[in-house]
JSON list of C-alpha atoms in Angstrom, two decimals:
[
{"chain": "A", "resi": 1, "resn": "MET", "atom": "CA", "xyz": [-67.73, -15.72, 38.42]},
{"chain": "A", "resi": 2, "resn": "LYS", "atom": "CA", "xyz": [-70.25, -18.58, 37.40]},
{"chain": "A", "resi": 3, "resn": "ILE", "atom": "CA", "xyz": [-71.25, -19.15, 33.49]},
{"chain": "A", "resi": 4, "resn": "SER", "atom": "CA", "xyz": [-73.42, -21.94, 33.33]},
{"chain": "A", "resi": 5, "resn": "ILE", "atom": "CA", "xyz": [-73.39, -24.31, 30.18]},
{"chain": "A", "resi": 6, "resn": "SER", "atom": "CA", "xyz": [-76.65, -23.03, 28.90]},
{"chain": "A", "resi": 7, "resn": "THR", "atom": "CA", "xyz": [-74.91, -19.02, 28.49]},
{"chain": "A", "resi": 8, "resn": "ILE", "atom": "CA", "xyz": [-72.96, -20.68, 26.36]},
{"chain": "A", "resi": 9, "resn": "LEU", "atom": "CA", "xyz": [-74.83, -23.46, 24.48]},
{"chain": "A", "resi": 10, "resn": "LEU", "atom": "CA", "xyz": [-77.89, -21.41, 23.91]},
{"chain": "A", "resi": 11, "resn": "PRO", "atom": "CA", "xyz": [-76.14, -19.16, 21.42]},
{"chain": "A", "resi": 12, "resn": "VAL", "atom": "CA", "xyz": [-74.24, -21.22, 19.53]},
{"chain": "A", "resi": 13, "resn": "LEU", "atom": "CA", "xyz": [-77.25, -23.60, 18.78]},
{"chain": "A", "resi": 14, "resn": "MET", "atom": "CA", "xyz": [-79.26, -20.53, 17.93]},
{"chain": "A", "resi": 15, "resn": "PHE", "atom": "CA", "xyz": [-76.17, -19.59, 15.36]},
{"chain": "A", "resi": 16, "resn": "ALA", "atom": "CA", "xyz": [-75.95, -22.91, 13.68]},
{"chain": "A", "resi": 17, "resn": "TYR", "atom": "CA", "xyz": [-79.82, -23.38, 13.27]},
{"chain": "A", "resi": 18, "resn": "THR", "atom": "CA", "xyz": [-80.37, -20.12, 11.75]},
{"chain": "A", "resi": 19, "resn": "GLY", "atom": "CA", "xyz": [-77.54, -21.16, 9.33]},
{"chain": "A", "resi": 20, "resn": "SER", "atom": "CA", "xyz": [-78.62, -24.16, 8.54]},
{"chain": "A", "resi": 21, "resn": "LYS", "atom": "CA", "xyz": [-81.97, -22.74, 7.67]},
{"chain": "A", "resi": 22, "resn": "ALA", "atom": "CA", "xyz": [-80.25, -20.01, 5.39]},
{"chain": "A", "resi": 23, "resn": "GLN", "atom": "CA", "xyz": [-78.78, -22.45, 3.44]},
{"chain": "A", "resi": 24, "resn": "ASP", "atom": "CA", "xyz": [-81.59, -24.57, 2.86]},
{"chain": "A", "resi": 25, "resn": "ILE", "atom": "CA", "xyz": [-83.65, -21.55, 0.82]},
{"chain": "A", "resi": 26, "resn": "THR", "atom": "CA", "xyz": [-83.26, -22.40, -2.34]},
{"chain": "A", "resi": 27, "resn": "PRO", "atom": "CA", "xyz": [-85.75, -21.30, -5.54]},
{"chain": "A", "resi": 28, "resn": "SER", "atom": "CA", "xyz": [-87.54, -23.80, -7.02]},
{"chain": "A", "resi": 29, "resn": "ILE", "atom": "CA", "xyz": [-85.77, -24.20, -10.01]},
{"chain": "A", "resi": 30, "resn": "PRO", "atom": "CA", "xyz": [-87.07, -25.95, -12.43]},
{"chain": "A", "resi": 31, "resn": "VAL", "atom": "CA", "xyz": [-84.58, -29.52, -13.71]},
{"chain": "A", "resi": 32, "resn": "ASP", "atom": "CA", "xyz": [-85.40, -31.16, -16.83]},
{"chain": "A", "resi": 33, "resn": "PRO", "atom": "CA", "xyz": [-85.99, -34.58, -16.40]},
{"chain": "A", "resi": 34, "resn": "GLU", "atom": "CA", "xyz": [-83.88, -35.60, -19.21]},
{"chain": "A", "resi": 35, "resn": "THR", "atom": "CA", "xyz": [-81.37, -33.53, -19.46]},
{"chain": "A", "resi": 36, "resn": "LYS", "atom": "CA", "xyz": [-80.91, -32.53, -16.06]},
{"chain": "A", "resi": 37, "resn": "LEU", "atom": "CA", "xyz": [-80.65, -29.42, -17.11]},
{"chain": "A", "resi": 38, "resn": "ILE", "atom": "CA", "xyz": [-81.98, -25.99, -15.67]},
{"chain": "A", "resi": 39, "resn": "THR", "atom": "CA", "xyz": [-84.95, -25.74, -18.31]},
{"chain": "A", "resi": 40, "resn": "TYR", "atom": "CA", "xyz": [-88.40, -23.46, -18.59]},
{"chain": "A", "resi": 41, "resn": "LYS", "atom": "CA", "xyz": [-90.91, -24.33, -20.77]},
{"chain": "A", "resi": 42, "resn": "GLU", "atom": "CA", "xyz": [-94.64, -23.87, -21.58]},
{"chain": "A", "resi": 43, "resn": "VAL", "atom": "CA", "xyz": [-96.64, -24.36, -24.21]},
{"chain": "A", "resi": 44, "resn": "VAL", "atom": "CA", "xyz": [-99.09, -21.36, -24.15]},
{"chain": "A", "resi": 45, "resn": "SER", "atom": "CA", "xyz": [-102.60, -21.15, -26.37]},
{"chain": "A", "resi": 46, "resn": "VAL", "atom": "CA", "xyz": [-103.50, -18.11, -27.43]},
{"chain": "A", "resi": 47, "resn": "THR", "atom": "CA", "xyz": [-105.73, -16.75, -30.17]},
{"chain": "A", "resi": 48, "resn": "GLY", "atom": "CA", "xyz": [-103.79, -15.76, -33.31]},
{"chain": "A", "resi": 49, "resn": "THR", "atom": "CA", "xyz": [-102.86, -17.28, -36.61]},
{"chain": "A", "resi": 50, "resn": "HIS", "atom": "CA", "xyz": [-99.07, -18.17, -37.20]},
{"chain": "A", "resi": 51, "resn": "ALA", "atom": "CA", "xyz": [-97.55, -15.10, -38.79]},
{"chain": "A", "resi": 52, "resn": "GLU", "atom": "CA", "xyz": [-99.92, -12.93, -35.93]},
{"chain": "A", "resi": 53, "resn": "LEU", "atom": "CA", "xyz": [-98.36, -14.82, -33.30]},
{"chain": "A", "resi": 54, "resn": "PHE", "atom": "CA", "xyz": [-94.80, -14.65, -35.44]},
{"chain": "A", "resi": 55, "resn": "ASN", "atom": "CA", "xyz": [-95.81, -10.84, -35.30]},
{"chain": "A", "resi": 56, "resn": "ARG", "atom": "CA", "xyz": [-96.53, -10.72, -31.84]},
{"chain": "A", "resi": 57, "resn": "ALA", "atom": "CA", "xyz": [-93.57, -12.21, -30.53]},
{"chain": "A", "resi": 58, "resn": "ILE", "atom": "CA", "xyz": [-91.10, -9.99, -32.88]},
{"chain": "A", "resi": 59, "resn": "GLU", "atom": "CA", "xyz": [-92.80, -7.16, -31.54]},
{"chain": "A", "resi": 60, "resn": "TRP", "atom": "CA", "xyz": [-91.93, -8.49, -27.81]},
{"chain": "A", "resi": 61, "resn": "VAL", "atom": "CA", "xyz": [-88.58, -9.42, -28.31]},
{"chain": "A", "resi": 62, "resn": "ASN", "atom": "CA", "xyz": [-88.01, -5.21, -29.90]},
{"chain": "A", "resi": 63, "resn": "LYS", "atom": "CA", "xyz": [-89.22, -3.73, -26.68]},
{"chain": "A", "resi": 64, "resn": "GLN", "atom": "CA", "xyz": [-87.83, -6.20, -24.63]},
{"chain": "A", "resi": 65, "resn": "TYR", "atom": "CA", "xyz": [-84.15, -6.51, -25.55]},
{"chain": "A", "resi": 66, "resn": "LYS", "atom": "CA", "xyz": [-82.43, -2.78, -25.86]},
{"chain": "A", "resi": 67, "resn": "ASN", "atom": "CA", "xyz": [-80.53, -4.25, -29.19]},
{"chain": "A", "resi": 68, "resn": "PRO", "atom": "CA", "xyz": [-83.06, -6.79, -30.47]},
{"chain": "A", "resi": 69, "resn": "THR", "atom": "CA", "xyz": [-81.40, -7.42, -33.98]},
{"chain": "A", "resi": 70, "resn": "VAL", "atom": "CA", "xyz": [-78.05, -8.62, -31.77]},
{"chain": "A", "resi": 71, "resn": "VAL", "atom": "CA", "xyz": [-79.77, -10.91, -29.26]},
{"chain": "A", "resi": 72, "resn": "THR", "atom": "CA", "xyz": [-81.95, -12.39, -32.10]},
{"chain": "A", "resi": 73, "resn": "LYS", "atom": "CA", "xyz": [-80.17, -15.71, -33.76]},
{"chain": "A", "resi": 74, "resn": "VAL", "atom": "CA", "xyz": [-82.84, -17.23, -35.52]},
{"chain": "A", "resi": 75, "resn": "ARG", "atom": "CA", "xyz": [-86.11, -15.23, -36.82]},
{"chain": "A", "resi": 76, "resn": "ASN", "atom": "CA", "xyz": [-87.69, -17.51, -39.16]},
{"chain": "A", "resi": 77, "resn": "PRO", "atom": "CA", "xyz": [-91.59, -16.96, -39.91]},
{"chain": "A", "resi": 78, "resn": "ALA", "atom": "CA", "xyz": [-91.92, -19.58, -42.14]},
{"chain": "A", "resi": 79, "resn": "THR", "atom": "CA", "xyz": [-90.89, -22.69, -39.50]},
{"chain": "A", "resi": 80, "resn": "GLY", "atom": "CA", "xyz": [-92.07, -20.13, -36.40]},
{"chain": "A", "resi": 81, "resn": "LEU", "atom": "CA", "xyz": [-89.45, -19.82, -34.44]},
{"chain": "A", "resi": 82, "resn": "ILE", "atom": "CA", "xyz": [-87.34, -17.49, -32.67]},
{"chain": "A", "resi": 83, "resn": "GLU", "atom": "CA", "xyz": [-84.12, -17.45, -30.87]},
{"chain": "A", "resi": 84, "resn": "ILE", "atom": "CA", "xyz": [-82.70, -15.41, -28.78]},
{"chain": "A", "resi": 85, "resn": "LEU", "atom": "CA", "xyz": [-79.19, -15.43, -26.48]},
{"chain": "A", "resi": 86, "resn": "HIS", "atom": "CA", "xyz": [-79.33, -12.87, -23.68]},
{"chain": "A", "resi": 87, "resn": "ARG", "atom": "CA", "xyz": [-77.47, -12.44, -20.64]},
{"chain": "A", "resi": 88, "resn": "ILE", "atom": "CA", "xyz": [-78.33, -12.43, -16.94]},
{"chain": "A", "resi": 89, "resn": "GLU", "atom": "CA", "xyz": [-76.34, -9.61, -14.62]},
{"chain": "A", "resi": 90, "resn": "LEU", "atom": "CA", "xyz": [-75.36, -10.78, -11.29]},
{"chain": "A", "resi": 91, "resn": "THR", "atom": "CA", "xyz": [-74.89, -8.87, -8.27]},
{"chain": "A", "resi": 92, "resn": "ASN", "atom": "CA", "xyz": [-73.77, -9.08, -4.52]},
{"chain": "A", "resi": 93, "resn": "ASP", "atom": "CA", "xyz": [-74.79, -6.79, -1.91]},
{"chain": "A", "resi": 94, "resn": "ALA", "atom": "CA", "xyz": [-71.67, -6.23, 0.23]},
{"chain": "A", "resi": 95, "resn": "SER", "atom": "CA", "xyz": [-71.90, -3.83, 3.12]},
{"chain": "A", "resi": 96, "resn": "GLY", "atom": "CA", "xyz": [-75.32, -1.62, 1.06]},
{"chain": "A", "resi": 97, "resn": "VAL", "atom": "CA", "xyz": [-73.58, -1.66, -2.03]},
{"chain": "A", "resi": 98, "resn": "THR", "atom": "CA", "xyz": [-74.89, -3.77, -5.06]},
{"chain": "A", "resi": 99, "resn": "LEU", "atom": "CA", "xyz": [-71.84, -5.25, -6.69]},
{"chain": "A", "resi": 100, "resn": "LEU", "atom": "CA", "xyz": [-71.48, -6.49, -10.47]},
{"chain": "A", "resi": 101, "resn": "SER", "atom": "CA", "xyz": [-71.08, -10.51, -9.39]},
{"chain": "A", "resi": 102, "resn": "GLY", "atom": "CA", "xyz": [-71.04, -11.80, -12.72]},
{"chain": "A", "resi": 103, "resn": "ILE", "atom": "CA", "xyz": [-72.76, -12.95, -15.95]},
{"chain": "A", "resi": 104, "resn": "VAL", "atom": "CA", "xyz": [-75.04, -16.11, -17.23]},
{"chain": "A", "resi": 105, "resn": "ASP", "atom": "CA", "xyz": [-75.96, -16.91, -20.58]},
{"chain": "A", "resi": 106, "resn": "TYR", "atom": "CA", "xyz": [-79.19, -18.19, -21.28]},
{"chain": "A", "resi": 107, "resn": "THR", "atom": "CA", "xyz": [-81.05, -19.24, -24.36]},
{"chain": "A", "resi": 108, "resn": "LEU", "atom": "CA", "xyz": [-84.86, -18.35, -25.11]},
{"chain": "A", "resi": 109, "resn": "LYS", "atom": "CA", "xyz": [-86.43, -20.17, -27.73]},
{"chain": "A", "resi": 110, "resn": "ILE", "atom": "CA", "xyz": [-89.97, -19.45, -28.42]},
{"chain": "A", "resi": 111, "resn": "GLU", "atom": "CA", "xyz": [-91.74, -21.90, -31.05]},
{"chain": "A", "resi": 112, "resn": "LEU", "atom": "CA", "xyz": [-95.02, -20.59, -32.72]},
{"chain": "A", "resi": 113, "resn": "LYS", "atom": "CA", "xyz": [-97.66, -22.55, -34.52]},
{"chain": "A", "resi": 114, "resn": "GLU", "atom": "CA", "xyz": [-101.70, -21.58, -34.81]},
{"chain": "A", "resi": 115, "resn": "ASP", "atom": "CA", "xyz": [-103.68, -20.61, -31.52]},
{"chain": "A", "resi": 116, "resn": "LYS", "atom": "CA", "xyz": [-100.31, -21.46, -29.28]},
{"chain": "A", "resi": 117, "resn": "TYR", "atom": "CA", "xyz": [-96.65, -20.93, -28.74]},
{"chain": "A", "resi": 118, "resn": "ARG", "atom": "CA", "xyz": [-93.42, -22.62, -26.97]},
{"chain": "A", "resi": 119, "resn": "TYR", "atom": "CA", "xyz": [-90.58, -20.73, -25.03]},
{"chain": "A", "resi": 120, "resn": "THR", "atom": "CA", "xyz": [-87.92, -22.75, -23.27]},
{"chain": "A", "resi": 121, "resn": "ILE", "atom": "CA", "xyz": [-85.71, -20.86, -21.50]},
{"chain": "A", "resi": 122, "resn": "SER", "atom": "CA", "xyz": [-81.88, -22.63, -21.18]},
{"chain": "A", "resi": 123, "resn": "GLY", "atom": "CA", "xyz": [-78.99, -23.20, -21.75]},
{"chain": "A", "resi": 124, "resn": "PHE", "atom": "CA", "xyz": [-77.70, -21.20, -18.33]},
{"chain": "A", "resi": 125, "resn": "ASN", "atom": "CA", "xyz": [-73.79, -20.89, -18.41]},
{"chain": "A", "resi": 126, "resn": "TYR", "atom": "CA", "xyz": [-72.30, -18.86, -16.08]},
{"chain": "A", "resi": 127, "resn": "LYS", "atom": "CA", "xyz": [-69.38, -16.18, -17.92]},
{"chain": "A", "resi": 128, "resn": "SER", "atom": "CA", "xyz": [-65.38, -17.16, -16.18]},
{"chain": "A", "resi": 129, "resn": "ALA", "atom": "CA", "xyz": [-62.51, -18.15, -18.05]},
{"chain": "A", "resi": 130, "resn": "SER", "atom": "CA", "xyz": [-64.59, -20.32, -19.73]},
{"chain": "A", "resi": 131, "resn": "ARG", "atom": "CA", "xyz": [-68.50, -21.12, -19.69]},
{"chain": "A", "resi": 132, "resn": "ASP", "atom": "CA", "xyz": [-69.61, -22.71, -16.91]},
{"chain": "A", "resi": 133, "resn": "PRO", "atom": "CA", "xyz": [-73.12, -24.65, -16.61]},
{"chain": "A", "resi": 134, "resn": "ILE", "atom": "CA", "xyz": [-74.93, -23.41, -13.05]},
{"chain": "A", "resi": 135, "resn": "GLU", "atom": "CA", "xyz": [-76.73, -27.00, -12.84]},
{"chain": "A", "resi": 136, "resn": "HIS", "atom": "CA", "xyz": [-73.65, -27.72, -10.11]},
{"chain": "A", "resi": 137, "resn": "TRP", "atom": "CA", "xyz": [-74.52, -24.60, -8.11]},
{"chain": "A", "resi": 138, "resn": "LEU", "atom": "CA", "xyz": [-77.10, -26.69, -7.65]},
{"chain": "A", "resi": 139, "resn": "ASP", "atom": "CA", "xyz": [-75.82, -29.27, -5.84]},
{"chain": "A", "resi": 140, "resn": "LYS", "atom": "CA", "xyz": [-75.00, -28.81, -1.91]},
{"chain": "A", "resi": 141, "resn": "THR", "atom": "CA", "xyz": [-72.98, -31.27, -1.56]},
{"chain": "A", "resi": 142, "resn": "ASP", "atom": "CA", "xyz": [-70.00, -29.95, -4.13]},
{"chain": "A", "resi": 143, "resn": "LYS", "atom": "CA", "xyz": [-66.51, -29.09, -2.88]},
{"chain": "A", "resi": 144, "resn": "ALA", "atom": "CA", "xyz": [-66.57, -26.48, -4.11]},
{"chain": "A", "resi": 145, "resn": "TYR", "atom": "CA", "xyz": [-70.33, -25.44, -2.96]},
{"chain": "A", "resi": 146, "resn": "SER", "atom": "CA", "xyz": [-70.56, -21.47, -1.75]},
{"chain": "A", "resi": 147, "resn": "PRO", "atom": "CA", "xyz": [-73.77, -19.88, 0.04]},
{"chain": "A", "resi": 148, "resn": "VAL", "atom": "CA", "xyz": [-73.60, -16.82, -2.43]},
{"chain": "A", "resi": 149, "resn": "TRP", "atom": "CA", "xyz": [-74.58, -20.09, -4.98]},
{"chain": "A", "resi": 150, "resn": "ASP", "atom": "CA", "xyz": [-78.14, -19.83, -3.36]},
{"chain": "A", "resi": 151, "resn": "ASN", "atom": "CA", "xyz": [-78.39, -16.11, -4.07]},
{"chain": "A", "resi": 152, "resn": "TYR", "atom": "CA", "xyz": [-76.98, -16.54, -7.87]},
{"chain": "A", "resi": 153, "resn": "LEU", "atom": "CA", "xyz": [-79.75, -19.50, -8.09]},
{"chain": "A", "resi": 154, "resn": "LYS", "atom": "CA", "xyz": [-83.03, -17.01, -6.65]},
{"chain": "A", "resi": 155, "resn": "GLN", "atom": "CA", "xyz": [-81.61, -14.34, -9.23]},
{"chain": "A", "resi": 156, "resn": "VAL", "atom": "CA", "xyz": [-81.32, -16.23, -12.27]},
{"chain": "A", "resi": 157, "resn": "ASP", "atom": "CA", "xyz": [-85.00, -18.08, -10.88]},
{"chain": "A", "resi": 158, "resn": "ALA", "atom": "CA", "xyz": [-86.69, -13.80, -10.52]},
{"chain": "A", "resi": 159, "resn": "TYR", "atom": "CA", "xyz": [-85.29, -13.26, -14.14]},
{"chain": "A", "resi": 160, "resn": "SER", "atom": "CA", "xyz": [-86.38, -15.83, -15.65]},
{"chain": "A", "resi": 161, "resn": "ARG", "atom": "CA", "xyz": [-89.76, -15.81, -14.56]},
{"chain": "A", "resi": 162, "resn": "LYS", "atom": "CA", "xyz": [-90.43, -12.22, -14.86]},
{"chain": "A", "resi": 163, "resn": "LEU", "atom": "CA", "xyz": [-89.25, -12.82, -18.50]},
{"chain": "A", "resi": 164, "resn": "ILE", "atom": "CA", "xyz": [-92.10, -15.49, -18.72]},
{"chain": "A", "resi": 165, "resn": "ASP", "atom": "CA", "xyz": [-94.64, -12.91, -17.62]},
{"chain": "A", "resi": 166, "resn": "SER", "atom": "CA", "xyz": [-93.76, -10.44, -19.94]},
{"chain": "A", "resi": 167, "resn": "LEU", "atom": "CA", "xyz": [-93.43, -12.81, -22.93]},
{"chain": "A", "resi": 168, "resn": "LYS", "atom": "CA", "xyz": [-96.98, -13.90, -21.99]},
{"chain": "A", "resi": 169, "resn": "LEU", "atom": "CA", "xyz": [-98.37, -10.60, -21.99]},
{"chain": "A", "resi": 170, "resn": "GLY", "atom": "CA", "xyz": [-96.94, -9.40, -24.73]},
{"chain": "A", "resi": 171, "resn": "MET", "atom": "CA", "xyz": [-98.53, -12.53, -26.69]},
{"chain": "A", "resi": 172, "resn": "GLN", "atom": "CA", "xyz": [-102.30, -11.62, -25.99]},
{"chain": "A", "resi": 173, "resn": "PRO", "atom": "CA", "xyz": [-104.14, -10.77, -28.84]},
{"chain": "A", "resi": 174, "resn": "PRO", "atom": "CA", "xyz": [-104.20, -6.36, -29.56]},
{"chain": "A", "resi": 175, "resn": "ALA", "atom": "CA", "xyz": [-107.37, -4.68, -27.99]},
{"chain": "A", "resi": 176, "resn": "ALA", "atom": "CA", "xyz": [-109.92, -4.40, -30.25]},
{"chain": "A", "resi": 177, "resn": "ILE", "atom": "CA", "xyz": [-110.12, -0.10, -31.14]},
{"chain": "A", "resi": 178, "resn": "LYS", "atom": "CA", "xyz": [-113.57, 0.74, -30.39]},
{"chain": "A", "resi": 179, "resn": "LYS", "atom": "CA", "xyz": [-115.01, 3.56, -33.54]},
{"chain": "A", "resi": 180, "resn": "ASP", "atom": "CA", "xyz": [-115.97, 6.62, -32.02]},
{"chain": "A", "resi": 181, "resn": "GLU", "atom": "CA", "xyz": [-119.44, 7.05, -33.86]},
{"chain": "A", "resi": 182, "resn": "TRP", "atom": "CA", "xyz": [-121.55, 9.67, -33.06]}
]
């Protein structure tokens, strides 16, 4: 029985190509150029006084988090600073079963001024025997690199972007209530 080289070589080449493509898929994680830390940061313009924006932010925190008094480390209406320490639960799908793989802590800082606010999400640390910054997950040349790190980064990115969208929606001015005049 004759086996040609192309019959053997083709599956090997296809596996190598798909394997390298799977590793190249990494979410666009924002890294601060100065600190070299993963940081989501933006100044958002929205109508409202300093006090109104503070009240909207506190209302959003109370709706967003199950235990808002525990996660909120700073609530300062005078300076317009709210600081939150929370976590992201990472999962891994093994044969159709979703398993908890670990926890990443993060800090969300909301700074408020009249007609604008700034959010900063940073300080991502993988909770293990010690707190381990997740920025090393971005380095594919690391000796300890594992393809599961890309999955974890995608989860952190998706969670952070969903949190930002929720915050932006929560900070919008309330809709004017129409009086029923008849």
